[in-house]
Amino acid sequence: MSSRQHFQTCLEQSGYIAEPSLAATLLLFTELRRPLLVEGEAGVGKTEIAKALAKLFDTQLIRLQCYEGLDTCTAVYEWNYQRQLLAIKIQEGEHLSIEQKERHIFSDSFLLKRPLLQAITQTTSPVLLVDEIDRADEEFEAYLLEILSDFQISIPELGTIKATSIPYVVLTSNGTRDLSDALRRRCLYHYVDYPEMDKELRIIQQHEARISQRLAGHVVAFVHALRQLDLRKKPGVAETLDWVSALLRMDIESLNADSELIAQTMVCLLKTKEDRNAVTPEVLVRLLADSV
Amino acid sequence: MSTEASLFNQATIGDILVTRLVEFVRLTRKNGFQVGIAEAIDAIKVAELCFEPMGLYWGLRALLCSKADDWRRFDQLFDSYWQFENSKRQVQSSSRPNGKLEQRSPKKFGIAADSLQVQLGDDSDAGDGSARGGACYQATHLQKDFRFLTTASDIEAMALLVQRLAYRMRRRLRRRWQIAHEGKRLQLRHTVRYSLSYGGTPLEPVYSQRRRKQPRLILFLDVSRSMNIYSYFFLRFAHGIISAFDDAHAFIYHTHLVSITDALREQSNEKLKEKLTAISAGWAGGTRIGDSLQYFNQQFGRKLLSRGTLFMVLSDGLDTGSPALLAEQLKIIKQRVRRLIWLNPLLGREGYQPLAGGMVAALPLLDVFAPAFNLETLAALESVLIKI
């Protein structure tokens, strides 16, 4: 068994079913210690990769969810102002010089560590998940790039903090905004596509042990057919799993069943009004007939 | 090339393979991949770690690709360089068990050095460690009139720049808002910092202001015959604007009006083209600006026009409809929006005077009347947007 196959099996035991190419990429990722940029449609399991890695390495997962307007205060560090103000009041009676006072209130115990600072000050390498990096501003992206190359953070009042351990960095992106070439160049890259039939089948079976082989097969065929349509938001793996749960919950054992009943479960797969209109009852019946 | 290759430790893999790898990294660089020396060094490591026949392929793909587009082109490059026959088919079947993958012989990696199929091209620029050629290209294109672009590649390059320009506009706008320092909310961070000099009493409060809301943008694109040369660039500009601004809407008109906002939200270029083709019936025909505006006011006016709105018309003003109707409808819009902007690609051309009936009727109502025939003139829009 090659090291890649071994790694793939380990990943599977951690709850992530990866195709060989992804397993090979992840193996490289652990060897080269470059950040990994994962792109793909929403709901194909990008975030799950980081979770599985954390489980596999038996280490902490530190997650930084990006959004527009994300700044250093929420991403890197922040001073605990309330405590600082209190400390200043307490110090009033003491005869300390201004420098001593300042050193005290800007010491480590007043520092609130946010995800990025947390990630580089662990004793063992954590997995740092920077989720949806494309949602953050360009300025933040540039800052992140600096941290990812130096693994040190400067805090004006405290000095430079060097990394005690280099985190495994996983970045995900949905393509809301184009990322800078510099960031892309630093990273290993993997594009996660919608899974092939057999992979999706295995994912379903892993998550829902109760489902019959036959229904699972039909579900996968149906979802794949649905993705062929020109939908605004194609259902991802997460949606498939939701749908499976819904089917099981409603005791639908076969897609041959009443199509009106199944139409009610479409809320799990179709997430916009346009898509709901596009999949008319006739289309649904046709898709169901094709997939069983 | 040999200098680059000799940088590497060749203890574990052969000379030929190192050379081949370095050459391959360069080939990808020539093909627009963002790779440099650091990637070449890591490519050697990938080969050293190479755990199975497909490992090199997977490893190099992860290392050298940096966007979805690279990902799609990589197979072809890899196959043509390393000379796998029919390997495209094998790659596609990669996730099926018992596929043909294992037939890719590991021996093949090193031996094809003398029969290179893909031309490496001129090597003169090699070794700079990066593949960035944007800046100069942009400078020469800045002042070029869109109508003088002839080759397909020129047009595509320009269209891309136009689209990027729209992105950049947003970035500038946002940076401006971020540094605003006065406002309603107390900013504790600086307040505490400044309170030090008063022994901890916050005598000098510091405020921060909320980001200002981006203005709503409405683009009104003329795609009639007289605008034929410019329509494509304006569409790409609109595409950039739509993806960069949260609240932007685009319409095209010739003899009637069509909303293309949804179509432009499409990320992939092929699909975008498909959708635009589908709605482009009747393009490059006559122009009836007045009627189109009237239709807009009836259908969308109530929903889209507000005090924070920027209404932008991109047209040459050559109209077959009635100028009176145009003036009347523009007046309605003008009353309800922040700024009314008219961009005319003919303006600034030698000997051009805005004398066409429609243009004469519209002129007194416009807040901004500006040329738009090259990148520079489009970029000048930014300052207008900032003032809003």
mmCIF file with all atom_site columns, C-alpha atoms in Angstrom, chain B residues 185-282:
data_model
loop_
_atom_site.group_PDB
_atom_site.id
_atom_site.type_symbol
_atom_site.label_atom_id
_atom_site.label_alt_id
_atom_site.label_comp_id
_atom_site.label_asym_id
_atom_site.label_entity_id
_atom_site.label_seq_id
_atom_site.pdbx_PDB_ins_code
_atom_site.Cartn_x
_atom_site.Cartn_y
_atom_site.Cartn_z
_atom_site.occupancy
_atom_site.B_iso_or_equiv
_atom_site.pdbx_formal_charge
_atom_site.auth_seq_id
_atom_site.auth_comp_id
_atom_site.auth_asym_id
_atom_site.auth_atom_id
_atom_site.pdbx_PDB_model_num
ATOM 1  C CA . ARG B 1 185 ? -19.348 55.343 17.569  1.00 0.00 ? 185 ARG B CA 1
ATOM 2  C CA . LEU B 1 186 ? -16.611 55.550 20.131  1.00 0.00 ? 186 LEU B CA 1
ATOM 3  C CA . GLN B 1 187 ? -13.493 53.771 19.022  1.00 0.00 ? 187 GLN B CA 1
ATOM 4  C CA . LEU B 1 188 ? -12.141 52.216 22.169  1.00 0.00 ? 188 LEU B CA 1
ATOM 5  C CA . ARG B 1 189 ? -8.798  51.200 20.802  1.00 0.00 ? 189 ARG B CA 1
ATOM 6  C CA . HIS B 1 190 ? -7.568  54.696 20.118  1.00 0.00 ? 190 HIS B CA 1
ATOM 7  C CA . THR B 1 191 ? -9.446  56.231 23.010  1.00 0.00 ? 191 THR B CA 1
ATOM 8  C CA . VAL B 1 192 ? -7.568  54.037 25.460  1.00 0.00 ? 192 VAL B CA 1
ATOM 9  C CA . ARG B 1 193 ? -4.289  54.719 23.721  1.00 0.00 ? 193 ARG B CA 1
ATOM 10 C CA . TYR B 1 194 ? -4.773  58.470 24.010  1.00 0.00 ? 194 TYR B CA 1
ATOM 11 C CA . SER B 1 195 ? -6.032  58.255 27.587  1.00 0.00 ? 195 SER B CA 1
ATOM 12 C CA . LEU B 1 196 ? -2.551  57.156 28.700  1.00 0.00 ? 196 LEU B CA 1
ATOM 13 C CA . SER B 1 197 ? -1.253  60.682 28.626  1.00 0.00 ? 197 SER B CA 1
ATOM 14 C CA . TYR B 1 198 ? -4.042  61.745 30.975  1.00 0.00 ? 198 TYR B CA 1
ATOM 15 C CA . GLY B 1 199 ? -3.339  59.006 33.507  1.00 0.00 ? 199 GLY B CA 1
ATOM 16 C CA . GLY B 1 200 ? -6.073  56.775 32.226  1.00 0.00 ? 200 GLY B CA 1
ATOM 17 C CA . THR B 1 201 ? -8.926  59.231 31.972  1.00 0.00 ? 201 THR B CA 1
ATOM 18 C CA . PRO B 1 202 ? -10.320 59.206 28.456  1.00 0.00 ? 202 PRO B CA 1
ATOM 19 C CA . LEU B 1 203 ? -10.302 62.966 27.900  1.00 0.00 ? 203 LEU B CA 1
ATOM 20 C CA . GLU B 1 204 ? -9.727  62.706 24.204  1.00 0.00 ? 204 GLU B CA 1
ATOM 21 C CA . PRO B 1 205 ? -12.369 60.415 22.761  1.00 0.00 ? 205 PRO B CA 1
ATOM 22 C CA . VAL B 1 206 ? -11.823 59.003 19.280  1.00 0.00 ? 206 VAL B CA 1
ATOM 23 C CA . TYR B 1 207 ? -14.684 58.073 17.014  1.00 0.00 ? 207 TYR B CA 1
ATOM 24 C CA . SER B 1 208 ? -15.109 55.879 14.042  1.00 0.00 ? 208 SER B CA 1
ATOM 25 C CA . GLN B 1 209 ? -17.666 56.149 11.338  1.00 0.00 ? 209 GLN B CA 1
ATOM 26 C CA . ARG B 1 210 ? -19.643 53.487 9.663   1.00 0.00 ? 210 ARG B CA 1
ATOM 27 C CA . ARG B 1 211 ? -18.770 52.613 6.132   1.00 0.00 ? 211 ARG B CA 1
ATOM 28 C CA . ARG B 1 212 ? -20.757 54.663 3.755   1.00 0.00 ? 212 ARG B CA 1
ATOM 29 C CA . LYS B 1 213 ? -23.192 52.754 1.708   1.00 0.00 ? 213 LYS B CA 1
ATOM 30 C CA . GLN B 1 214 ? -22.190 52.240 -1.868  1.00 0.00 ? 214 GLN B CA 1
ATOM 31 C CA . PRO B 1 215 ? -24.371 54.100 -4.311  1.00 0.00 ? 215 PRO B CA 1
ATOM 32 C CA . ARG B 1 216 ? -26.736 52.090 -6.423  1.00 0.00 ? 216 ARG B CA 1
ATOM 33 C CA . LEU B 1 217 ? -25.545 51.978 -10.005 1.00 0.00 ? 217 LEU B CA 1
ATOM 34 C CA . ILE B 1 218 ? -27.831 51.653 -12.984 1.00 0.00 ? 218 ILE B CA 1
ATOM 35 C CA . LEU B 1 219 ? -26.188 51.140 -16.339 1.00 0.00 ? 219 LEU B CA 1
ATOM 36 C CA . PHE B 1 220 ? -28.163 51.826 -19.453 1.00 0.00 ? 220 PHE B CA 1
ATOM 37 C CA . LEU B 1 221 ? -26.307 50.411 -22.442 1.00 0.00 ? 221 LEU B CA 1
ATOM 38 C CA . ASP B 1 222 ? -27.001 51.279 -26.040 1.00 0.00 ? 222 ASP B CA 1
ATOM 39 C CA . VAL B 1 223 ? -26.481 48.247 -28.287 1.00 0.00 ? 223 VAL B CA 1
ATOM 40 C CA . SER B 1 224 ? -27.843 49.696 -31.503 1.00 0.00 ? 224 SER B CA 1
ATOM 41 C CA . ARG B 1 225 ? -25.995 49.464 -34.792 1.00 0.00 ? 225 ARG B CA 1
ATOM 42 C CA . SER B 1 226 ? -24.184 52.774 -34.414 1.00 0.00 ? 226 SER B CA 1
ATOM 43 C CA . MET B 1 227 ? -22.692 51.553 -31.122 1.00 0.00 ? 227 MET B CA 1
ATOM 44 C CA . ASN B 1 228 ? -21.639 48.214 -32.544 1.00 0.00 ? 228 ASN B CA 1
ATOM 45 C CA . ILE B 1 229 ? -17.891 48.613 -31.997 1.00 0.00 ? 229 ILE B CA 1
ATOM 46 C CA . TYR B 1 230 ? -18.269 49.719 -28.413 1.00 0.00 ? 230 TYR B CA 1
ATOM 47 C CA . SER B 1 231 ? -21.068 47.478 -27.188 1.00 0.00 ? 231 SER B CA 1
ATOM 48 C CA . TYR B 1 232 ? -18.815 44.542 -26.396 1.00 0.00 ? 232 TYR B CA 1
ATOM 49 C CA . PHE B 1 233 ? -16.499 46.592 -24.182 1.00 0.00 ? 233 PHE B CA 1
ATOM 50 C CA . PHE B 1 234 ? -19.375 48.291 -22.435 1.00 0.00 ? 234 PHE B CA 1
ATOM 51 C CA . LEU B 1 235 ? -20.920 44.899 -21.757 1.00 0.00 ? 235 LEU B CA 1
ATOM 52 C CA . ARG B 1 236 ? -17.704 43.669 -20.213 1.00 0.00 ? 236 ARG B CA 1
ATOM 53 C CA . PHE B 1 237 ? -17.500 46.861 -18.191 1.00 0.00 ? 237 PHE B CA 1
ATOM 54 C CA . ALA B 1 238 ? -21.044 46.236 -17.027 1.00 0.00 ? 238 ALA B CA 1
ATOM 55 C CA . HIS B 1 239 ? -20.083 42.670 -16.148 1.00 0.00 ? 239 HIS B CA 1
ATOM 56 C CA . GLY B 1 240 ? -17.239 43.952 -13.989 1.00 0.00 ? 240 GLY B CA 1
ATOM 57 C CA . ILE B 1 241 ? -19.470 46.536 -12.333 1.00 0.00 ? 241 ILE B CA 1
ATOM 58 C CA . ILE B 1 242 ? -22.186 43.996 -11.636 1.00 0.00 ? 242 ILE B CA 1
ATOM 59 C CA . SER B 1 243 ? -19.786 41.587 -9.979  1.00 0.00 ? 243 SER B CA 1
ATOM 60 C CA . ALA B 1 244 ? -17.918 44.292 -8.057  1.00 0.00 ? 244 ALA B CA 1
ATOM 61 C CA . PHE B 1 245 ? -20.789 46.365 -6.706  1.00 0.00 ? 245 PHE B CA 1
ATOM 62 C CA . ASP B 1 246 ? -23.461 44.913 -4.475  1.00 0.00 ? 246 ASP B CA 1
ATOM 63 C CA . ASP B 1 247 ? -26.233 47.052 -5.798  1.00 0.00 ? 247 ASP B CA 1
ATOM 64 C CA . ALA B 1 248 ? -25.819 47.465 -9.528  1.00 0.00 ? 248 ALA B CA 1
ATOM 65 C CA . HIS B 1 249 ? -28.250 46.890 -12.362 1.00 0.00 ? 249 HIS B CA 1
ATOM 66 C CA . ALA B 1 250 ? -27.700 46.804 -16.089 1.00 0.00 ? 250 ALA B CA 1
ATOM 67 C CA . PHE B 1 251 ? -30.068 47.204 -19.002 1.00 0.00 ? 251 PHE B CA 1
ATOM 68 C CA . ILE B 1 252 ? -29.486 47.098 -22.706 1.00 0.00 ? 252 ILE B CA 1
ATOM 69 C CA . TYR B 1 253 ? -31.662 48.858 -25.213 1.00 0.00 ? 253 TYR B CA 1
ATOM 70 C CA . HIS B 1 254 ? -32.004 49.379 -28.911 1.00 0.00 ? 254 HIS B CA 1
ATOM 71 C CA . THR B 1 255 ? -35.609 49.531 -30.007 1.00 0.00 ? 255 THR B CA 1
ATOM 72 C CA . HIS B 1 256 ? -36.736 48.045 -26.730 1.00 0.00 ? 256 HIS B CA 1
ATOM 73 C CA . LEU B 1 257 ? -35.330 47.396 -23.284 1.00 0.00 ? 257 LEU B CA 1
ATOM 74 C CA . VAL B 1 258 ? -33.960 44.202 -21.714 1.00 0.00 ? 258 VAL B CA 1
ATOM 75 C CA . SER B 1 259 ? -32.598 43.705 -18.206 1.00 0.00 ? 259 SER B CA 1
ATOM 76 C CA . ILE B 1 260 ? -29.283 41.863 -18.263 1.00 0.00 ? 260 ILE B CA 1
ATOM 77 C CA . THR B 1 261 ? -28.410 42.038 -14.574 1.00 0.00 ? 261 THR B CA 1
ATOM 78 C CA . ASP B 1 262 ? -29.099 38.367 -13.982 1.00 0.00 ? 262 ASP B CA 1
ATOM 79 C CA . ALA B 1 263 ? -27.267 37.263 -17.088 1.00 0.00 ? 263 ALA B CA 1
ATOM 80 C CA . LEU B 1 264 ? -24.208 39.298 -16.089 1.00 0.00 ? 264 LEU B CA 1
ATOM 81 C CA . ARG B 1 265 ? -24.104 37.694 -12.653 1.00 0.00 ? 265 ARG B CA 1
ATOM 82 C CA . GLU B 1 266 ? -23.028 34.510 -14.415 1.00 0.00 ? 266 GLU B CA 1
ATOM 83 C CA . GLN B 1 267 ? -19.458 33.739 -13.377 1.00 0.00 ? 267 GLN B CA 1
ATOM 84 C CA . SER B 1 268 ? -18.285 31.516 -16.194 1.00 0.00 ? 268 SER B CA 1
ATOM 85 C CA . ASN B 1 269 ? -17.512 33.240 -19.448 1.00 0.00 ? 269 ASN B CA 1
ATOM 86 C CA . GLU B 1 270 ? -18.945 30.586 -21.737 1.00 0.00 ? 270 GLU B CA 1
ATOM 87 C CA . LYS B 1 271 ? -22.288 30.619 -19.983 1.00 0.00 ? 271 LYS B CA 1
ATOM 88 C CA . LEU B 1 272 ? -22.315 34.389 -20.020 1.00 0.00 ? 272 LEU B CA 1
ATOM 89 C CA . LYS B 1 273 ? -21.822 34.371 -23.768 1.00 0.00 ? 273 LYS B CA 1
ATOM 90 C CA . GLU B 1 274 ? -24.589 31.838 -24.162 1.00 0.00 ? 274 GLU B CA 1
ATOM 91 C CA . LYS B 1 275 ? -27.003 33.920 -22.152 1.00 0.00 ? 275 LYS B CA 1
ATOM 92 C CA . LEU B 1 276 ? -26.137 37.139 -23.920 1.00 0.00 ? 276 LEU B CA 1
ATOM 93 C CA . THR B 1 277 ? -26.603 35.487 -27.286 1.00 0.00 ? 277 THR B CA 1
ATOM 94 C CA . ALA B 1 278 ? -30.009 34.306 -26.188 1.00 0.00 ? 278 ALA B CA 1
ATOM 95 C CA . ILE B 1 279 ? -31.166 37.809 -25.299 1.00 0.00 ? 279 ILE B CA 1
ATOM 96 C CA . SER B 1 280 ? -29.370 39.577 -28.095 1.00 0.00 ? 280 SER B CA 1
ATOM 97 C CA . ALA B 1 281 ? -32.070 39.143 -30.741 1.00 0.00 ? 281 ALA B CA 1
ATOM 98 C CA . GLY B 1 282 ? -32.499 42.519 -32.422 1.00 0.00 ? 282 GLY B CA 1
#
